[in-house]
Short mmCIF file of C-alpha atoms in Angstrom, two decimals:
data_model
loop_
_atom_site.label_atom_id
_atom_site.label_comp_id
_atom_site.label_asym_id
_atom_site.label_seq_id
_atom_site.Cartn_x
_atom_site.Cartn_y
_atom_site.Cartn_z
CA UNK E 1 5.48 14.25 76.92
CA UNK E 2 4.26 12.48 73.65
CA UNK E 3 1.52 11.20 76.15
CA UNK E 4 0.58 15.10 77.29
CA UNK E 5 0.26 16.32 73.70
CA UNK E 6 -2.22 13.15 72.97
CA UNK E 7 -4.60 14.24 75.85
CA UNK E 8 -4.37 18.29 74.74
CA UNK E 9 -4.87 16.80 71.34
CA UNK E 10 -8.17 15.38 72.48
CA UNK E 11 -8.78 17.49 74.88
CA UNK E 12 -8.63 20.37 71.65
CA UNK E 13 -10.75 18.65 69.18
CA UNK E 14 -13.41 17.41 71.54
CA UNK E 15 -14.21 21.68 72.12
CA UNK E 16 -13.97 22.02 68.52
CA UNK E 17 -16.51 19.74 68.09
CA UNK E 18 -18.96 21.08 70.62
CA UNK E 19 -18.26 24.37 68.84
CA UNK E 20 -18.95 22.93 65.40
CA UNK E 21 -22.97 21.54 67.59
CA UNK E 22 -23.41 24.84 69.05
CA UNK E 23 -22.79 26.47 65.46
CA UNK E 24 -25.32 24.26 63.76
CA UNK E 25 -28.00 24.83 66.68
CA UNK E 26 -27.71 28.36 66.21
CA UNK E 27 -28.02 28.19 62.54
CA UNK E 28 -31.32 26.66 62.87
CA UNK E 29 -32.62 28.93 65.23
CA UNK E 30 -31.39 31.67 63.16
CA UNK E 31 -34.17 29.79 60.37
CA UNK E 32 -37.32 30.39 63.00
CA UNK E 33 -37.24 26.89 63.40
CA UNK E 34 -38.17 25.34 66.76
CA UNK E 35 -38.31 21.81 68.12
CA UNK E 36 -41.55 21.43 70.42
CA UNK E 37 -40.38 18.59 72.78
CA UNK E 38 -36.80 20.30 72.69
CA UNK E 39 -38.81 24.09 73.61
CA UNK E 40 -40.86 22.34 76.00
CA UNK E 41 -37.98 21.04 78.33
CA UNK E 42 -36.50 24.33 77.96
CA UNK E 43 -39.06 26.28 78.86
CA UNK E 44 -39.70 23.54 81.93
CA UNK E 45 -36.24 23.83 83.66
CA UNK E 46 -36.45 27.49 83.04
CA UNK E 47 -39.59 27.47 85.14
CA UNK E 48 -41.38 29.53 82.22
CA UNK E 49 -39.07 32.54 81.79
CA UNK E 50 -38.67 33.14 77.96
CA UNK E 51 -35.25 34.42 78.07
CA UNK E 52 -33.96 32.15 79.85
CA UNK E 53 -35.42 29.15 78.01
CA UNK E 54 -33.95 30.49 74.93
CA UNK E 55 -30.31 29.94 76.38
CA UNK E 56 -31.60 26.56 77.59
CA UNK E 57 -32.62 25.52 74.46
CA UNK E 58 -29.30 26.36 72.32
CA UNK E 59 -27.63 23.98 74.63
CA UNK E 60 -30.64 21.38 74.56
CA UNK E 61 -29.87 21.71 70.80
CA UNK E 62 -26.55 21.10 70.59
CA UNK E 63 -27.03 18.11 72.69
CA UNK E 64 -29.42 16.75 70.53
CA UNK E 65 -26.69 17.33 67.47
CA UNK E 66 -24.03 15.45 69.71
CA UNK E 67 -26.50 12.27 70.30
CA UNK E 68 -27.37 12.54 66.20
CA UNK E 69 -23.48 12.26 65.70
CA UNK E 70 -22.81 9.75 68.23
CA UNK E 71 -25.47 7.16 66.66
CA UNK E 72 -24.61 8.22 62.96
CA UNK E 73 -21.64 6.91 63.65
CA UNK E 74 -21.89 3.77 65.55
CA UNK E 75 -24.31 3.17 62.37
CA UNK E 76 -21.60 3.76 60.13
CA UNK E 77 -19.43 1.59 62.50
CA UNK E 78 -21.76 -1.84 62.28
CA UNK E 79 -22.47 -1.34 58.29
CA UNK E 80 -18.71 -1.00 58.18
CA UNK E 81 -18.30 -4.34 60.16
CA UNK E 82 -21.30 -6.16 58.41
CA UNK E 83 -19.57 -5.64 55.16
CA UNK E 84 -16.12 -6.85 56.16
CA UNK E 85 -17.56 -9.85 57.48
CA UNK E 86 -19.46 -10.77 54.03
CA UNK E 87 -16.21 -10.27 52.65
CA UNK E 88 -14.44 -12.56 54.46
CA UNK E 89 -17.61 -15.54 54.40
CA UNK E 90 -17.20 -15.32 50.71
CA UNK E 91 -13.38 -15.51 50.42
CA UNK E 92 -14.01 -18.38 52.31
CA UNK E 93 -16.61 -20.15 50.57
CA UNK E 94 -14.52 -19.53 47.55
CA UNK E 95 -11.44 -21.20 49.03
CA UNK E 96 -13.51 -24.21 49.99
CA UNK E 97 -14.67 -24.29 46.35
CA UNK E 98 -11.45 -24.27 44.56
CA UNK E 99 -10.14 -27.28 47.06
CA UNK E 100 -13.48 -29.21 46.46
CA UNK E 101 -13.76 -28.75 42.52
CA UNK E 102 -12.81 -32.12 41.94
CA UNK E 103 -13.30 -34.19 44.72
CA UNK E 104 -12.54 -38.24 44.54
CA UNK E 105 -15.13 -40.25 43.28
CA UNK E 106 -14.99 -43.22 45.99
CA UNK E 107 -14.85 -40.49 48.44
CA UNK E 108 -18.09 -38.99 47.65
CA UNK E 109 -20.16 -41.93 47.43
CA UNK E 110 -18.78 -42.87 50.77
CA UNK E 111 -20.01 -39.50 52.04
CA UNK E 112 -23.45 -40.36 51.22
CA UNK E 113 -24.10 -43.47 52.38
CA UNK E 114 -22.39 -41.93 55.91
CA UNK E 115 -25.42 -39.20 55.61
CA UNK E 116 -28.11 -41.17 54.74
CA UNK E 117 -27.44 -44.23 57.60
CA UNK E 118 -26.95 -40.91 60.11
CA UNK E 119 -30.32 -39.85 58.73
CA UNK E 120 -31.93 -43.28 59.22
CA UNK E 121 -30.83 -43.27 63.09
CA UNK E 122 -31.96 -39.79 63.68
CA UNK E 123 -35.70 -40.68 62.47
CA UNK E 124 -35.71 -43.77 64.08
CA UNK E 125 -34.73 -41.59 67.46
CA UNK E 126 -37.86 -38.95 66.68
CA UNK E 127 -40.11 -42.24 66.02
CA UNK E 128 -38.93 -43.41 69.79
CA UNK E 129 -39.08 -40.40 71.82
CA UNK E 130 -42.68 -39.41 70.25
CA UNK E 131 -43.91 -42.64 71.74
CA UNK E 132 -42.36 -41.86 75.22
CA UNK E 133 -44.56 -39.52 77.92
CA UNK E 134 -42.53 -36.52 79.30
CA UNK E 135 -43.24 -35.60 82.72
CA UNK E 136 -43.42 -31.71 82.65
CA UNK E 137 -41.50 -29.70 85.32
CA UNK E 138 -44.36 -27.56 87.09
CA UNK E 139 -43.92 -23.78 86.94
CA UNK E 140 -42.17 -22.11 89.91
CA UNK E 141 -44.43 -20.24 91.49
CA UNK E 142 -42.48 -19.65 94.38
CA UNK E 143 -41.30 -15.83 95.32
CA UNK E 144 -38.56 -14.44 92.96
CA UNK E 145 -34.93 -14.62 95.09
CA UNK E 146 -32.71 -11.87 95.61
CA UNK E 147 -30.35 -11.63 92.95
CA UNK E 148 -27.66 -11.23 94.84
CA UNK E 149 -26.42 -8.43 93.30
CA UNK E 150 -25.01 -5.28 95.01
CA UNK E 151 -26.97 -2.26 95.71
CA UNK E 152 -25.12 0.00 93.25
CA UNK E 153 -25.65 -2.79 90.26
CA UNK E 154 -29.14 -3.37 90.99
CA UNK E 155 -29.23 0.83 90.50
CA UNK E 156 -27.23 0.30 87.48
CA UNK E 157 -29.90 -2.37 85.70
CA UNK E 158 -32.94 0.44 86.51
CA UNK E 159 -32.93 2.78 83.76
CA UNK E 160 -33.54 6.47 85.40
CA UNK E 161 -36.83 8.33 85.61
CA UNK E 162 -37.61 11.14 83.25
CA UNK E 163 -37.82 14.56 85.31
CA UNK E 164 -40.92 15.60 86.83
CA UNK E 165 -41.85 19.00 85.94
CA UNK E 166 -41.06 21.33 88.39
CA UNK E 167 -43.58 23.82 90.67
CA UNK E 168 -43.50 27.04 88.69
CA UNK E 169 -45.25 28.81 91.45
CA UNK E 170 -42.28 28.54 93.90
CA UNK E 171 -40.16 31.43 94.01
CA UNK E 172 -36.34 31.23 95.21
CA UNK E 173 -35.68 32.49 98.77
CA UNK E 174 -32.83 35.18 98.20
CA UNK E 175 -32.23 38.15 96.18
CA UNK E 176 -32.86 39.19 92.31
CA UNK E 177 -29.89 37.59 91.47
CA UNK E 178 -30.07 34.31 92.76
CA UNK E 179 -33.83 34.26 91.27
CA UNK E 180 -32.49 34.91 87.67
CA UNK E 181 -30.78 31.63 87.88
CA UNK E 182 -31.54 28.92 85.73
CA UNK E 183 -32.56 25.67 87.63
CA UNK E 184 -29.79 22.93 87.49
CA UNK E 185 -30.54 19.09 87.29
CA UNK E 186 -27.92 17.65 89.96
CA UNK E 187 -26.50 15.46 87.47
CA UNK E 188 -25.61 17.89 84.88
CA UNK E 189 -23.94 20.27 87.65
CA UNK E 190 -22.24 17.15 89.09
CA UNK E 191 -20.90 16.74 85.51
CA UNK E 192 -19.74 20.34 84.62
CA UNK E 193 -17.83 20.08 88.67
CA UNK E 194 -16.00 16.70 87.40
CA UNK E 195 -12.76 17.63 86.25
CA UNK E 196 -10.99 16.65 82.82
CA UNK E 197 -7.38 14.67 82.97
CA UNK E 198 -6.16 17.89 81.08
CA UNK E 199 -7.12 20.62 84.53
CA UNK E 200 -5.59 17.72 86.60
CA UNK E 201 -2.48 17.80 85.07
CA UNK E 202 -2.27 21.59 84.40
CA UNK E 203 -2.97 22.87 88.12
CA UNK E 204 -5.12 20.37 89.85
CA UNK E 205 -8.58 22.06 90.85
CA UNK E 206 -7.83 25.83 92.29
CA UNK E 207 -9.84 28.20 93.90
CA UNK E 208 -10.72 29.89 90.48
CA UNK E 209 -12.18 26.62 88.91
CA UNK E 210 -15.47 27.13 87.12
CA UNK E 211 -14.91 31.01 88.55
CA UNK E 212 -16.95 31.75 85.13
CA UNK E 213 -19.88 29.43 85.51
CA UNK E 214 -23.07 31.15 84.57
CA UNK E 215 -24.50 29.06 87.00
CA UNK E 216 -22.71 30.14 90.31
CA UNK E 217 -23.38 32.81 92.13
CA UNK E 218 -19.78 33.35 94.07
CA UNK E 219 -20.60 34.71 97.86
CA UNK E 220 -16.56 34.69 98.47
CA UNK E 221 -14.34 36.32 95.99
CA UNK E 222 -11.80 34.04 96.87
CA UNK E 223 -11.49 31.16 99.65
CA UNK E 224 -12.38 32.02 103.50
CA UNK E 225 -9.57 30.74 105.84
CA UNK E 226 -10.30 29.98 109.56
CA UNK E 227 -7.73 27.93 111.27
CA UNK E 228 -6.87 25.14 109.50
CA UNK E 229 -10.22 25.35 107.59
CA UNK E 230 -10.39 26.81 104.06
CA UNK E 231 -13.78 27.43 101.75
CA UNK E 232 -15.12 29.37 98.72
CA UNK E 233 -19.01 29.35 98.96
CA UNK E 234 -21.31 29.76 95.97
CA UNK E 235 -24.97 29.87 95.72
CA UNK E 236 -27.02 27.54 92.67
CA UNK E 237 -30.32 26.72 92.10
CA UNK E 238 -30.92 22.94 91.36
CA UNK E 239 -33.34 20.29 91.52
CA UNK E 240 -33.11 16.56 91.51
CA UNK E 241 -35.22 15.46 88.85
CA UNK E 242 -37.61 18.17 89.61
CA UNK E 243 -37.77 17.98 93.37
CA UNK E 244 -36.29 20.86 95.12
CA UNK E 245 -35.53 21.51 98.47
CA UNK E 246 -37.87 23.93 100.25
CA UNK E 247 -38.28 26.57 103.40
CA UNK E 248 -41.23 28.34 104.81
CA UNK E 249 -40.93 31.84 105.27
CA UNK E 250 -44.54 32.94 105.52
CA UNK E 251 -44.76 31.82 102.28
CA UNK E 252 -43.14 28.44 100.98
CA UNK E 253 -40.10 28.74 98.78
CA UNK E 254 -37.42 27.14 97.04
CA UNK E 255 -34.72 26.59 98.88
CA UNK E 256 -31.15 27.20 96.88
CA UNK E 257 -27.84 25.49 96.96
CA UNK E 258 -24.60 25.70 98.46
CA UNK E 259 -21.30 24.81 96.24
CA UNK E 260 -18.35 24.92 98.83
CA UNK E 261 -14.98 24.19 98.05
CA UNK E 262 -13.11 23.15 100.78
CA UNK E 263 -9.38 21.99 101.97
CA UNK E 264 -7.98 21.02 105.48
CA UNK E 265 -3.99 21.72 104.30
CA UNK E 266 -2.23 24.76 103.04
CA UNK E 267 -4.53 26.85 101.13
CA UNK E 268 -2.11 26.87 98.20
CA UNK E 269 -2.51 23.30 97.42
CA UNK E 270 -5.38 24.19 95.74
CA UNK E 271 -9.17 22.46 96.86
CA UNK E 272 -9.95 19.21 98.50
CA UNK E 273 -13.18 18.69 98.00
CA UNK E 274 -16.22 19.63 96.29
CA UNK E 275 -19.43 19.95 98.34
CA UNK E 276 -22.74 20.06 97.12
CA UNK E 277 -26.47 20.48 99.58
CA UNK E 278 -29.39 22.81 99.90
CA UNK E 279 -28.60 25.94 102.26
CA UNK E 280 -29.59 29.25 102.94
CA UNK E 281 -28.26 31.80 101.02
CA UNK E 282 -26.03 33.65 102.93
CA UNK E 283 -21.89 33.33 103.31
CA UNK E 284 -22.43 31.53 106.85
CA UNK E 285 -24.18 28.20 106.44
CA UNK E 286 -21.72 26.23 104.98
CA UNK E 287 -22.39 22.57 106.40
CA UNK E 288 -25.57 20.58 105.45
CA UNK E 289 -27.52 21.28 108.86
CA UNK E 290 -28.37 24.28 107.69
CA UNK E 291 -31.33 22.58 105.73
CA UNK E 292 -32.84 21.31 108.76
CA UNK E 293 -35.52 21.89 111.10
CA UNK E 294 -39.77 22.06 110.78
CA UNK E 295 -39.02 25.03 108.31
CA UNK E 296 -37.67 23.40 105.97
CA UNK E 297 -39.01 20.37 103.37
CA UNK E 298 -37.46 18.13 101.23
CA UNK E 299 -33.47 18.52 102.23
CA UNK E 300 -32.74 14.70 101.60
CA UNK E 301 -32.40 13.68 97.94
CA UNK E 302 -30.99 10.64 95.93
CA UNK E 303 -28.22 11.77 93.38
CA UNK E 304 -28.20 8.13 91.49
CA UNK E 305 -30.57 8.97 89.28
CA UNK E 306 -29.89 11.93 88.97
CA UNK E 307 -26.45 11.27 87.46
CA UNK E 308 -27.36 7.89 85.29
CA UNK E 309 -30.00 10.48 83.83
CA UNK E 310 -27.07 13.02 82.52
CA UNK E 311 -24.48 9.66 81.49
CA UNK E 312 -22.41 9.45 84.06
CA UNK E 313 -21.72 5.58 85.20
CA UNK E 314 -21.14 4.53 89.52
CA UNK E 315 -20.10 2.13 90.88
CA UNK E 316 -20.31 1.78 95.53
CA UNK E 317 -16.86 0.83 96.22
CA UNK E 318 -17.74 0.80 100.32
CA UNK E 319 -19.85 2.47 102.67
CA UNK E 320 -20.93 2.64 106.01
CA UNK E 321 -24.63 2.16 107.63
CA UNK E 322 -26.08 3.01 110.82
CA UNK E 323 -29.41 3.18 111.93
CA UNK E 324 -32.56 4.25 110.12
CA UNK E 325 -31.66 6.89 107.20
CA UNK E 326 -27.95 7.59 108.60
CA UNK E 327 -25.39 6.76 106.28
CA UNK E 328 -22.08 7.47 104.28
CA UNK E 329 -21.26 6.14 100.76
CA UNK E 330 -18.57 5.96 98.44
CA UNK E 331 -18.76 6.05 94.78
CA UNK E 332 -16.83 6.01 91.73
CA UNK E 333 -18.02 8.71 89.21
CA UNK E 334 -17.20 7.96 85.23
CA UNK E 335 -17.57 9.88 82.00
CA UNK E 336 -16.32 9.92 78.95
CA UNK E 337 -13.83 13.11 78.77
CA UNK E 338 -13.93 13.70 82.73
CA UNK E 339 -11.26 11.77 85.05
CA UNK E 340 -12.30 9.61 87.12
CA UNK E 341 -13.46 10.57 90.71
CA UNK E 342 -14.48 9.32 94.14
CA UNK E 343 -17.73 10.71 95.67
CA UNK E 344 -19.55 10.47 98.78
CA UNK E 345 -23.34 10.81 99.74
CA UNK E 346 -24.01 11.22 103.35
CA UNK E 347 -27.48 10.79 104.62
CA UNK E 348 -28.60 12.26 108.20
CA UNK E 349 -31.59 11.61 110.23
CA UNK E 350 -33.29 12.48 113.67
CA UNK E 351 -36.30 13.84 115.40
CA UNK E 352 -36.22 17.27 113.57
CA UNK E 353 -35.32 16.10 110.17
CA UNK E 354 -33.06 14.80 107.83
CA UNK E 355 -30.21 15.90 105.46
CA UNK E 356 -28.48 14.50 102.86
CA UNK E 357 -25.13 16.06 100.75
CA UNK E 358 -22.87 15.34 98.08
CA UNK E 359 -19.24 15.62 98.27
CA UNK E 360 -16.56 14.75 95.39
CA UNK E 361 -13.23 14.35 95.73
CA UNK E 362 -11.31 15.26 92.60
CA UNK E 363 -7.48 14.00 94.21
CA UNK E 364 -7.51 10.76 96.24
CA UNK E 365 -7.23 7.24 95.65
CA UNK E 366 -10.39 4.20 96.54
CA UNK E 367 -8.07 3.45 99.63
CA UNK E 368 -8.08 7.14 100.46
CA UNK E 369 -11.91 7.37 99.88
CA UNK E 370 -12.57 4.13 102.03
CA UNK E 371 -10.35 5.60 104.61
CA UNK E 372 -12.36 8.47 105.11
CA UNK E 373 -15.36 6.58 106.66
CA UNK E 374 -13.22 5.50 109.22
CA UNK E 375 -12.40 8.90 110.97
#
């Protein structure tokens, strides 16, 4: 219980806090004050649409209070270490003074004629090897090697690419609604979906979770059973830094995205997994094929980078390759305040296309995820 009340603890604070960021961003807006870099980015993943941008930017700004916090105090952290370790040189030194203060005659002079006959050697040494000719290794101008390193920690070592701005003359393909959304990077909605220790322990993920999100559009007002299959579909727009998926309809637009949850058992266990993939719009397509086809553009995507660029740490635990694009991977999602989960990013190609999605798996074990490339 004591170990509950530690994690709510946390858990209460850490919102607090964010509270205490948002306050002070809306203070300074309240001033007139604007950041340009800070408006610029909003006003970029808000594809130009002033109201919007000014939402993005409060939380843009309270971010930017968070990372000023963070580095104030690991600052305060190494001056605090730097100090305690001049403390403790000079306690030192002064012990080795007081037990040196009066040291023995015979002993001294004995000490210095030790130095001065090591001194003697080393010059006579120098005076040798100056008088000897080297032979110089040639550079290596042979190809580099492969490191040997895994594919996910090669990923790991590449720091992630700043977004590219997106099109601002693609419209979304679906109603008013959908249109009024803002544009999601696939890392940060990766990161809101990852659930905390504390919604594990209370109820596990439900059919409700993130029923609020500004960002979801809900097509089910509660999960869709058929047979032993369960779902909740909702619609979001999001990119992956800056690319979007597309469709041509007469025109060329951007194409939104499906968030399904999903379970295989009793619907009152709550969900199994959480999928993410671009789809059309409506409450039918709810597998990744429906991004695929001449029609459609741009329906395979990396998330790696995507989720380095937001914080979150992977690490590819197993996976399983066939030929050309087709493939299934398993990944181990970190972040600090989020429990840790197993994903998967599956990879499809063939003569009419390719598509890619995301699935995460808030509620099974590595041998569980492994296991599941092997049905």
């Amino acid at each position: 219980m004591e170990f509950l009340k530690k994690i709510k603890d946390r858990h209460i604070i850490d919102k607090k806090t964010e509270q205490l960021f948002y306050q002070m961003a809306v203070d300074e807006i309240t001033k007139g004050e604007k950041r340009p870099a800070l408006w610029a980015m909003a006003l970029t993943r808000s594809d130009g649409d002033m109201n919007r941008a000014e939402a993005v930017y409060i939380g843009l700004l309270a971010e930017e209070y968070k990372d000023d916090f963070y580095l104030a105090q690991r600052e305060k952290e190494q001056k605090t270490k730097l100090t305690q370790k001049a403390v403790t040189s000079t306690a030192v030194d002064t012990r080795k003074y007081e037990t040196t203060s009066e040291p023995n005659t015979k002993l001294r002079w004995v000490s210095w004629a030790v130095i001065i006959i090591v001194g003697l050697i080393v010059v006579g040494l120098f005076i040798q090897q100056q008088s000897i000719q080297i032979p110089v290794k040639p550079a290596d101008t042979s190809p580099i090697e492969n490191t040997g390193l895994s594919q996910s920690a090669e990923q790991e070592i590449v720091q992630a690419p700043q977004p590219v701005p997106m099109d601002p003359s693609l419209v979304v393909y679906g109603d008013a609604e959908i249109q009024n959304l803002p544009s999601m990077e696939l890392g940060e909605v990766i990161k809101e979906f990852m659930p905390t220790q504390t919604d594990i322990l209370n109820a596990g993920v439900r059919w409700n979770y993130q029923a609020n999100n500004p960002h979801v559009i809900w097509l089910d007002q509660t999960y869709f059973k058929e047979n032993n299959y369960s779902s909740r579909k909702g619609v979001m727009r999001i990119n992956v830094q800056g690319k979007v998926a597309k469709i041509q309809k007469g025109r060329e637009y951007e194409l939104p995205w499906a968030v399904i949850y999903e379970s295989w058992a009793n619907p009152k266990f709550g969900v199994e997994t959480i999928h993410f993939f671009p789809a059309m719009p409506e409450s039918a397509h709810r597998d990744s094929s429906s991004c695929f086809g001449e029609e459609f553009l741009d329906c395979e995507f990396d998330p790696l980078t995507s989720i380095k660029y937001v914080g979150i740490t992977y690490s590819k635990i197993c996976e399983e390759v066939s030929v050309g694009l087709n493939f299934n991977k398993i990944y181990e999602l970190s972040l600090l305040g989020k429990k840790n989960v197993f994903a998967m990013h599956s990879m499809s190609s063939g003569s009419g296309g390719t598509t890619a999605d995301f699935i995460l798996y808030p509620n099974i074990t590595k041998d569980q995820a492994c296991a599941l490339l092997t049905h």
